[in-house]
Amino acid sequence: MVQAALDCESGAVAVSWEASQGALSYTAVAQGNGFPEPCNTTGTTCQFSALPCGLSYSVFVRAIGEDCSSADSTAVQIDSVPCEPQQVAAVMECSNDTGLVSWEQAEGGLPYQVRAFGADGHEVVCSSAGDGCELPSMHCGQLYNLTVTALDGQCDNVRANLNLQSVPCRPTNVRTSMPPCPFTQASVAWEHARGAQTYAVQAGWGVSCNATTATSCPLGDLLCGHTYNVSVVAADGVCSSPESAGAQLSTAPCPPQDVSLSMECEAGILTVSWAPDPDADAFVATLVSDTSARHTCVSAGTACSVAGLPCGQRYTVSVVAARGGCESEPSAPLEISSAPCVPRNPEGRLDCVTNSAWVSWDNTGGALRYTALTEALTGDHNSSCTALPSAGSCGIPHLKCGTEYVFRVVGANDVCMGGYSNNFTLETAPCSLENITAVHECGSNRILVSWENTPGSPQYVVTAEGPDQWPISCNSTFSSCELQGAACGTQYTVMVSASSDKCSSLRSPPMDVTTAPCVPRSVVVGRSCEEDGAVVSWSPSPMVTSFLLTATGASGDVRTCETADANCTLARLPCGEAYTVNITASDGNCTSEPSVDVFFQTSTRVLLPTPSHRLCSRASDPWASTVQSAAIYRICILKDIR
């Protein structure tokens, strides 16, 4: 009787039988899948130690005599040990803490059992007759040791071993810290999470930071007026943990927006206003004067005021928003001035030539300009003049003769007008002499003045004063006089007096007369390749309404240009033509002498192999009559060359 036994630990199969009479030796055969495995022995046992795994074998024994062999014994069926699982792999299903174990399914459909042992003592088991199974509810942050065993009901100790890292644990105790306000950075810290190799911090609004083995990291570029929900995620290169519990981080309020200023000038009250901001609990406006005086006001609304500001001060104003003991950056600074102080020591003198009053005063600060005002005590005539603080005086022209005026001075800036100075009075010279005429002779430097004789006045003095206050004069015993040496392009104020003591004697009302325009000067000719011509410019002349430019070519070509500006462009001039240019100025009544002739010559056109180009002199070279060297010319594109 043949018996076969399997040793599960070694995988060997031991075969035994009873001795046969006449047998000298035995041959035991284990046959599976057509490949017999013989074992020869003289005893009654034999061992097969290298049978392939996972197969079924038929084992029989044959007795060998001196001359013959017996028939095969009755076969005994036995299975070799199950094969060790192949292609075993394990991965984590990160979203639900489940381990997925797979293997290559062996022939025969044996069931497999997977056992997972965690470092914290946790054990998870799953079984499957297929090619994989799931290990649910694995503890976070654990390195599990996995064994995969094939189960055949006889030998269950053939297994495969591997490791599987579970999902990292969720970070805990997340906390934030911030520097003093205002700030743009913060620090985040947390407790170490088991299984974590790296950490990622998310705060929203595009703000994040990463850490490796550290349990803190800085958050930079934080926005003002924001509340950040900070959370931390641990990762091990394969899986990420769930987000930690959130920690809130609130930054300082943003600087106030749309800040505006308004000044109640007489009361010296400055009101500061700004746009609403729900992130702020209060606002503080700060005023700093140019003398370093400091004022503040506080409001929970959108405006506050500072009263009692002294005159003549320039203030720089900024506003901060506050919340929970934290202040924002200041708003963009704005500047504003209080009302100018009242000018001191106003006084005046009368200019008898023009019947004008020159008013002066002492500056008192805070004004960008001063205005002197006058009003006749009788009648309705009033006038004024304005000057910068550096001038300290200004003139009021054309006051009525024989009239008493009251004067006062006031300062103003870009926001306020200050208080008026003390008053003073001046009485203008008496009126006299009527039917005065003053005519400038075009083309001359003379002004012809005539008047109606006054009985008892043997001597007349005619005076004309221009903007430079340097008068020209002439004397006459008749009813006319000719003023010599009048400057061109100048408005003169002409007055006739019946004696040399102009302010105390009878004199005519002032009369304005304008001399002929000055001859245009500083004529410059520049070339214009784009216009195929020339640009002519000259110095502007006062009292001119128009200029007439005449350019006369050597061939008889005449070009003109009438303009109110001090420049003119002559376009599409013939090539290689010499021109003479002069300019006259006109004020509508008189025309000046022509300017000094200026000569220029247009460029000579050179046709290149490509007929759509010509050569022009460079702007730094003089106008040339011929092209002497192509190296000093540049190409200009013509619209049409024939």
mmCIF file of N, CA and C in Angstrom, residues 497-561:
data_model
loop_
_atom_site.group_PDB
_atom_site.id
_atom_site.type_symbol
_atom_site.label_atom_id
_atom_site.label_comp_id
_atom_site.label_asym_id
_atom_site.label_seq_id
_atom_site.Cartn_x
_atom_site.Cartn_y
_atom_site.Cartn_z
ATOM 1 N N SER A 497 0.268 167.201 -20.455
ATOM 2 C CA SER A 497 0.194 168.011 -19.247
ATOM 3 C C SER A 497 0.430 169.466 -19.604
ATOM 4 N N ALA A 498 -0.245 170.327 -18.847
ATOM 5 C CA ALA A 498 -0.130 171.747 -19.153
ATOM 6 C C ALA A 498 1.051 172.389 -18.459
ATOM 7 N N SER A 499 1.778 171.645 -17.670
ATOM 8 C CA SER A 499 2.988 172.190 -17.048
ATOM 9 C C SER A 499 3.886 171.025 -16.674
ATOM 10 N N SER A 500 5.048 171.290 -16.158
ATOM 11 C CA SER A 500 5.975 170.226 -15.792
ATOM 12 C C SER A 500 5.573 169.548 -14.484
ATOM 13 N N ASP A 501 4.794 170.238 -13.673
ATOM 14 C CA ASP A 501 4.325 169.638 -12.420
ATOM 15 C C ASP A 501 3.060 168.840 -12.722
ATOM 16 N N LYS A 502 3.220 167.559 -13.194
ATOM 17 C CA LYS A 502 2.110 166.809 -13.794
ATOM 18 C C LYS A 502 1.012 166.483 -12.781
ATOM 19 N N CYS A 503 1.415 166.177 -11.558
ATOM 20 C CA CYS A 503 0.383 165.743 -10.633
ATOM 21 C C CYS A 503 -0.439 166.897 -10.081
ATOM 22 N N SER A 504 0.130 168.050 -10.005
ATOM 23 C CA SER A 504 -0.606 169.170 -9.436
ATOM 24 C C SER A 504 -1.236 170.047 -10.503
ATOM 25 N N SER A 505 -0.888 169.843 -11.801
ATOM 26 C CA SER A 505 -1.413 170.683 -12.877
ATOM 27 C C SER A 505 -2.529 169.980 -13.608
ATOM 28 N N LEU A 506 -3.120 170.710 -14.534
ATOM 29 C CA LEU A 506 -4.129 170.114 -15.396
ATOM 30 C C LEU A 506 -3.452 169.169 -16.372
ATOM 31 N N ARG A 507 -4.069 168.057 -16.602
ATOM 32 C CA ARG A 507 -3.493 167.115 -17.567
ATOM 33 C C ARG A 507 -4.604 166.321 -18.222
ATOM 34 N N SER A 508 -4.274 165.718 -19.362
ATOM 35 C CA SER A 508 -5.271 164.980 -20.132
ATOM 36 C C SER A 508 -5.481 163.591 -19.549
ATOM 37 N N PRO A 509 -6.616 163.001 -19.849
ATOM 38 C CA PRO A 509 -6.764 161.577 -19.512
ATOM 39 C C PRO A 509 -5.757 160.742 -20.297
ATOM 40 N N PRO A 510 -5.305 159.631 -19.756
ATOM 41 C CA PRO A 510 -4.344 158.792 -20.501
ATOM 42 C C PRO A 510 -5.001 158.180 -21.738
ATOM 43 N N MET A 511 -4.176 158.011 -22.761
ATOM 44 C CA MET A 511 -4.641 157.452 -24.033
ATOM 45 C C MET A 511 -3.630 156.400 -24.472
ATOM 46 N N ASP A 512 -4.120 155.267 -24.926
ATOM 47 C CA ASP A 512 -3.243 154.187 -25.379
ATOM 48 C C ASP A 512 -3.061 154.249 -26.875
ATOM 49 N N VAL A 513 -1.830 154.022 -27.339
ATOM 50 C CA VAL A 513 -1.529 153.945 -28.760
ATOM 51 C C VAL A 513 -0.487 152.854 -28.951
ATOM 52 N N THR A 514 -0.639 152.122 -30.023
ATOM 53 C CA THR A 514 0.250 150.984 -30.303
ATOM 54 C C THR A 514 1.100 151.288 -31.515
ATOM 55 N N THR A 515 2.398 151.056 -31.424
ATOM 56 C CA THR A 515 3.310 151.293 -32.548
ATOM 57 C C THR A 515 3.286 150.098 -33.496
ATOM 58 N N ALA A 516 3.866 150.333 -34.669
ATOM 59 C CA ALA A 516 3.889 149.296 -35.703
ATOM 60 C C ALA A 516 4.663 148.073 -35.218
ATOM 61 N N PRO A 517 4.325 146.907 -35.752
ATOM 62 C CA PRO A 517 5.042 145.701 -35.330
ATOM 63 C C PRO A 517 6.531 145.779 -35.622
ATOM 64 N N CYS A 518 7.304 145.086 -34.814
ATOM 65 C CA CYS A 518 8.750 144.998 -35.033
ATOM 66 C C CYS A 518 9.045 144.080 -36.212
ATOM 67 N N VAL A 519 10.211 144.340 -36.795
ATOM 68 C CA VAL A 519 10.666 143.480 -37.892
ATOM 69 C C VAL A 519 10.942 142.080 -37.329
ATOM 70 N N PRO A 520 10.403 141.030 -37.922
ATOM 71 C CA PRO A 520 10.695 139.681 -37.445
ATOM 72 C C PRO A 520 12.193 139.404 -37.418
ATOM 73 N N ARG A 521 12.645 138.751 -36.384
ATOM 74 C CA ARG A 521 14.071 138.465 -36.210
ATOM 75 C C ARG A 521 14.295 136.965 -36.002
ATOM 76 N N SER A 522 15.594 136.645 -36.025
ATOM 77 C CA SER A 522 16.046 135.260 -35.755
ATOM 78 C C SER A 522 15.360 134.266 -36.685
ATOM 79 N N VAL A 523 15.389 134.599 -37.977
ATOM 80 C CA VAL A 523 14.773 133.703 -38.968
ATOM 81 C C VAL A 523 15.678 132.489 -39.159
ATOM 82 N N VAL A 524 15.094 131.325 -39.034
ATOM 83 C CA VAL A 524 15.840 130.066 -39.188
ATOM 84 C C VAL A 524 15.115 129.201 -40.202
ATOM 85 N N VAL A 525 15.887 128.628 -41.120
ATOM 86 C CA VAL A 525 15.323 127.745 -42.147
ATOM 87 C C VAL A 525 15.813 126.335 -41.878
ATOM 88 N N GLY A 526 14.889 125.429 -41.788
ATOM 89 C CA GLY A 526 15.219 124.013 -41.644
ATOM 90 C C GLY A 526 14.610 123.219 -42.781
ATOM 91 N N ARG A 527 15.212 122.101 -43.050
ATOM 92 C CA ARG A 527 14.712 121.297 -44.162
ATOM 93 C C ARG A 527 13.600 120.357 -43.719
ATOM 94 N N SER A 528 12.755 119.987 -44.651
ATOM 95 C CA SER A 528 11.669 119.046 -44.392
ATOM 96 C C SER A 528 11.617 118.059 -45.538
ATOM 97 N N CYS A 529 12.337 116.946 -45.369
ATOM 98 C CA CYS A 529 12.320 115.922 -46.432
ATOM 99 C C CYS A 529 10.913 115.386 -46.646
ATOM 100 N N GLU A 530 10.157 115.226 -45.504
ATOM 101 C CA GLU A 530 8.817 114.648 -45.627
ATOM 102 C C GLU A 530 7.903 115.514 -46.492
ATOM 103 N N GLU A 531 8.085 116.851 -46.414
ATOM 104 C CA GLU A 531 7.231 117.756 -47.175
ATOM 105 C C GLU A 531 7.883 118.191 -48.485
ATOM 106 N N ASP A 532 9.099 117.677 -48.793
ATOM 107 C CA ASP A 532 9.842 118.144 -49.978
ATOM 108 C C ASP A 532 9.990 119.652 -49.945
ATOM 109 N N GLY A 533 10.365 120.215 -48.784
ATOM 110 C CA GLY A 533 10.443 121.658 -48.716
ATOM 111 C C GLY A 533 11.250 122.110 -47.530
ATOM 112 N N ALA A 534 10.791 123.192 -46.919
ATOM 113 C CA ALA A 534 11.529 123.806 -45.833
ATOM 114 C C ALA A 534 10.566 124.274 -44.755
ATOM 115 N N VAL A 535 11.088 124.289 -43.506
ATOM 116 C CA VAL A 535 10.352 124.839 -42.364
ATOM 117 C C VAL A 535 11.064 126.113 -41.937
ATOM 118 N N VAL A 536 10.346 127.231 -41.955
ATOM 119 C CA VAL A 536 10.914 128.531 -41.603
ATOM 120 C C VAL A 536 10.304 128.947 -40.267
ATOM 121 N N SER A 537 11.147 129.372 -39.317
ATOM 122 C CA SER A 537 10.666 129.847 -38.027
ATOM 123 C C SER A 537 11.379 131.135 -37.675
ATOM 124 N N TRP A 538 10.778 131.890 -36.761
ATOM 125 C CA TRP A 538 11.345 133.175 -36.339
ATOM 126 C C TRP A 538 10.860 133.492 -34.928
ATOM 127 N N SER A 539 11.443 134.526 -34.355
ATOM 128 C CA SER A 539 11.052 134.903 -32.998
ATOM 129 C C SER A 539 9.676 135.546 -33.017
ATOM 130 N N PRO A 540 8.798 135.204 -32.049
ATOM 131 C CA PRO A 540 7.490 135.863 -31.980
ATOM 132 C C PRO A 540 7.650 137.356 -31.717
ATOM 133 N N SER A 541 6.700 138.134 -32.205
ATOM 134 C CA SER A 541 6.719 139.580 -32.009
ATOM 135 C C SER A 541 5.448 140.002 -31.295
ATOM 136 N N PRO A 542 5.557 140.931 -30.320
ATOM 137 C CA PRO A 542 4.347 141.404 -29.629
ATOM 138 C C PRO A 542 3.487 142.264 -30.543
ATOM 139 N N MET A 543 2.228 142.323 -30.207
ATOM 140 C CA MET A 543 1.243 143.182 -30.885
ATOM 141 C C MET A 543 1.052 142.800 -32.351
ATOM 142 N N VAL A 544 1.362 141.569 -32.714
ATOM 143 C CA VAL A 544 1.255 141.128 -34.109
ATOM 144 C C VAL A 544 0.038 140.227 -34.248
ATOM 145 N N THR A 545 -0.738 140.462 -35.304
ATOM 146 C CA THR A 545 -1.894 139.601 -35.583
ATOM 147 C C THR A 545 -1.597 138.593 -36.682
ATOM 148 N N SER A 546 -0.626 138.929 -37.579
ATOM 149 C CA SER A 546 -0.298 137.981 -38.651
ATOM 150 C C SER A 546 1.090 138.268 -39.187
ATOM 151 N N PHE A 547 1.689 137.228 -39.770
ATOM 152 C CA PHE A 547 2.978 137.324 -40.453
ATOM 153 C C PHE A 547 2.781 136.928 -41.915
ATOM 154 N N LEU A 548 3.556 137.554 -42.804
ATOM 155 C CA LEU A 548 3.540 137.193 -44.224
ATOM 156 C C LEU A 548 4.951 136.822 -44.622
ATOM 157 N N LEU A 549 5.132 135.561 -45.004
ATOM 158 C CA LEU A 549 6.437 135.067 -45.453
ATOM 159 C C LEU A 549 6.439 135.024 -46.971
ATOM 160 N N THR A 550 7.514 135.534 -47.569
ATOM 161 C CA THR A 550 7.675 135.481 -49.028
ATOM 162 C C THR A 550 8.998 134.809 -49.336
ATOM 163 N N ALA A 551 8.936 133.748 -50.131
ATOM 164 C CA ALA A 551 10.142 133.047 -50.577
ATOM 165 C C ALA A 551 10.215 133.163 -52.094
ATOM 166 N N THR A 552 11.287 133.769 -52.602
ATOM 167 C CA THR A 552 11.444 134.008 -54.042
ATOM 168 C C THR A 552 12.586 133.157 -54.548
ATOM 169 N N GLY A 553 12.289 132.273 -55.492
ATOM 170 C CA GLY A 553 13.306 131.412 -56.061
ATOM 171 C C GLY A 553 14.091 132.093 -57.164
ATOM 172 N N ALA A 554 15.280 131.579 -57.417
ATOM 173 C CA ALA A 554 16.140 132.148 -58.462
ATOM 174 C C ALA A 554 15.495 132.034 -59.829
ATOM 175 N N SER A 555 14.632 131.046 -60.009
ATOM 176 C CA SER A 555 13.989 130.855 -61.314
ATOM 177 C C SER A 555 12.717 131.683 -61.446
ATOM 178 N N GLY A 556 12.402 132.466 -60.387
ATOM 179 C CA GLY A 556 11.181 133.268 -60.432
ATOM 180 C C GLY A 556 10.030 132.652 -59.676
ATOM 181 N N ASP A 557 10.237 131.457 -59.127
ATOM 182 C CA ASP A 557 9.168 130.825 -58.343
ATOM 183 C C ASP A 557 8.969 131.605 -57.045
ATOM 184 N N VAL A 558 7.727 132.000 -56.748
ATOM 185 C CA VAL A 558 7.419 132.782 -55.554
ATOM 186 C C VAL A 558 6.421 132.000 -54.711
ATOM 187 N N ARG A 559 6.799 131.822 -53.440
ATOM 188 C CA ARG A 559 5.909 131.149 -52.500
ATOM 189 C C ARG A 559 5.619 132.102 -51.333
ATOM 190 N N THR A 560 4.375 132.095 -50.876
ATOM 191 C CA THR A 560 3.999 132.931 -49.730
ATOM 192 C C THR A 560 3.271 132.081 -48.699
ATOM 193 N N CYS A 561 3.311 132.594 -47.476
ATOM 194 C CA CYS A 561 2.626 131.901 -46.383
ATOM 195 C C CYS A 561 2.204 132.951 -45.369
#
